[in-house]
């Protein structure tokens, strides 16, 4: 029974990921656009700054 549950959890996770990723990507794009509207991102700096060591943990 554990294998059946694990298999279903994996397939559900894949489906949820497919549904959520476009939403997260749209939110991140909107957030970055708003930030660059508020602050000068400069030409070619459309990517967020690298995370600090404390954020990478």
Coordinates of C-alpha atoms in Angstrom, one line a residue:
X1 CA 0.0 0.0 0.0
X2 CA 2.9 2.4 0.7
X3 CA 4.2 2.0 -2.8
X4 CA 0.7 2.9 -4.2
X5 CA 0.5 6.0 -2.1
X6 CA 4.1 7.0 -3.0
X7 CA 3.3 6.5 -6.7
X8 CA 0.2 8.6 -6.4
X9 CA 2.0 11.3 -4.5
X10 CA 4.6 11.5 -7.2
X11 CA 2.1 11.8 -10.0
X12 CA 0.1 14.4 -8.1
X13 CA 3.2 16.3 -7.4
X14 CA 4.1 16.4 -11.1
X15 CA 0.6 17.7 -11.9
X16 CA 0.6 20.3 -9.2
X17 CA 4.0 21.5 -10.3
X18 CA 2.8 21.9 -13.9
X19 CA -0.1 24.0 -12.7
X20 CA 1.8 26.1 -10.2
X21 CA 5.0 26.9 -12.2
X22 CA 3.3 29.3 -14.6
X23 CA 1.7 31.2 -11.7
X24 CA 5.0 31.5 -9.9
X25 CA 6.8 32.6 -13.1
X26 CA 4.1 35.3 -13.8
X27 CA 4.3 36.5 -10.2
X28 CA 8.1 36.7 -10.3
X29 CA 8.0 38.6 -13.7
X30 CA 5.5 41.1 -12.3
X31 CA 7.5 41.6 -9.2
X32 CA 10.7 42.2 -11.1
X33 CA 8.9 44.6 -13.4
X34 CA 7.5 46.5 -10.5
X35 CA 10.9 46.6 -8.7
X36 CA 12.6 47.9 -11.9
X37 CA 9.9 50.5 -12.2
X38 CA 10.7 51.7 -8.6
X39 CA 14.4 51.3 -8.8
X40 CA 16.8 51.7 -11.7
X41 CA 17.7 48.2 -12.8
X42 CA 19.7 49.5 -15.7
X43 CA 20.1 48.0 -19.1
X44 CA 20.8 44.3 -19.1
X45 CA 20.1 43.9 -15.4
X46 CA 16.7 42.2 -15.6
X47 CA 17.9 39.4 -13.3
X48 CA 17.6 39.7 -9.5
X49 CA 20.8 40.2 -7.6
X50 CA 22.7 37.1 -6.3
X51 CA 21.5 35.8 -3.0
X52 CA 23.7 36.4 0.1
X53 CA 25.3 33.4 1.9
X54 CA 22.6 33.5 4.6
X55 CA 19.9 33.2 2.0
X56 CA 21.6 30.3 0.2
X57 CA 21.4 28.1 3.3

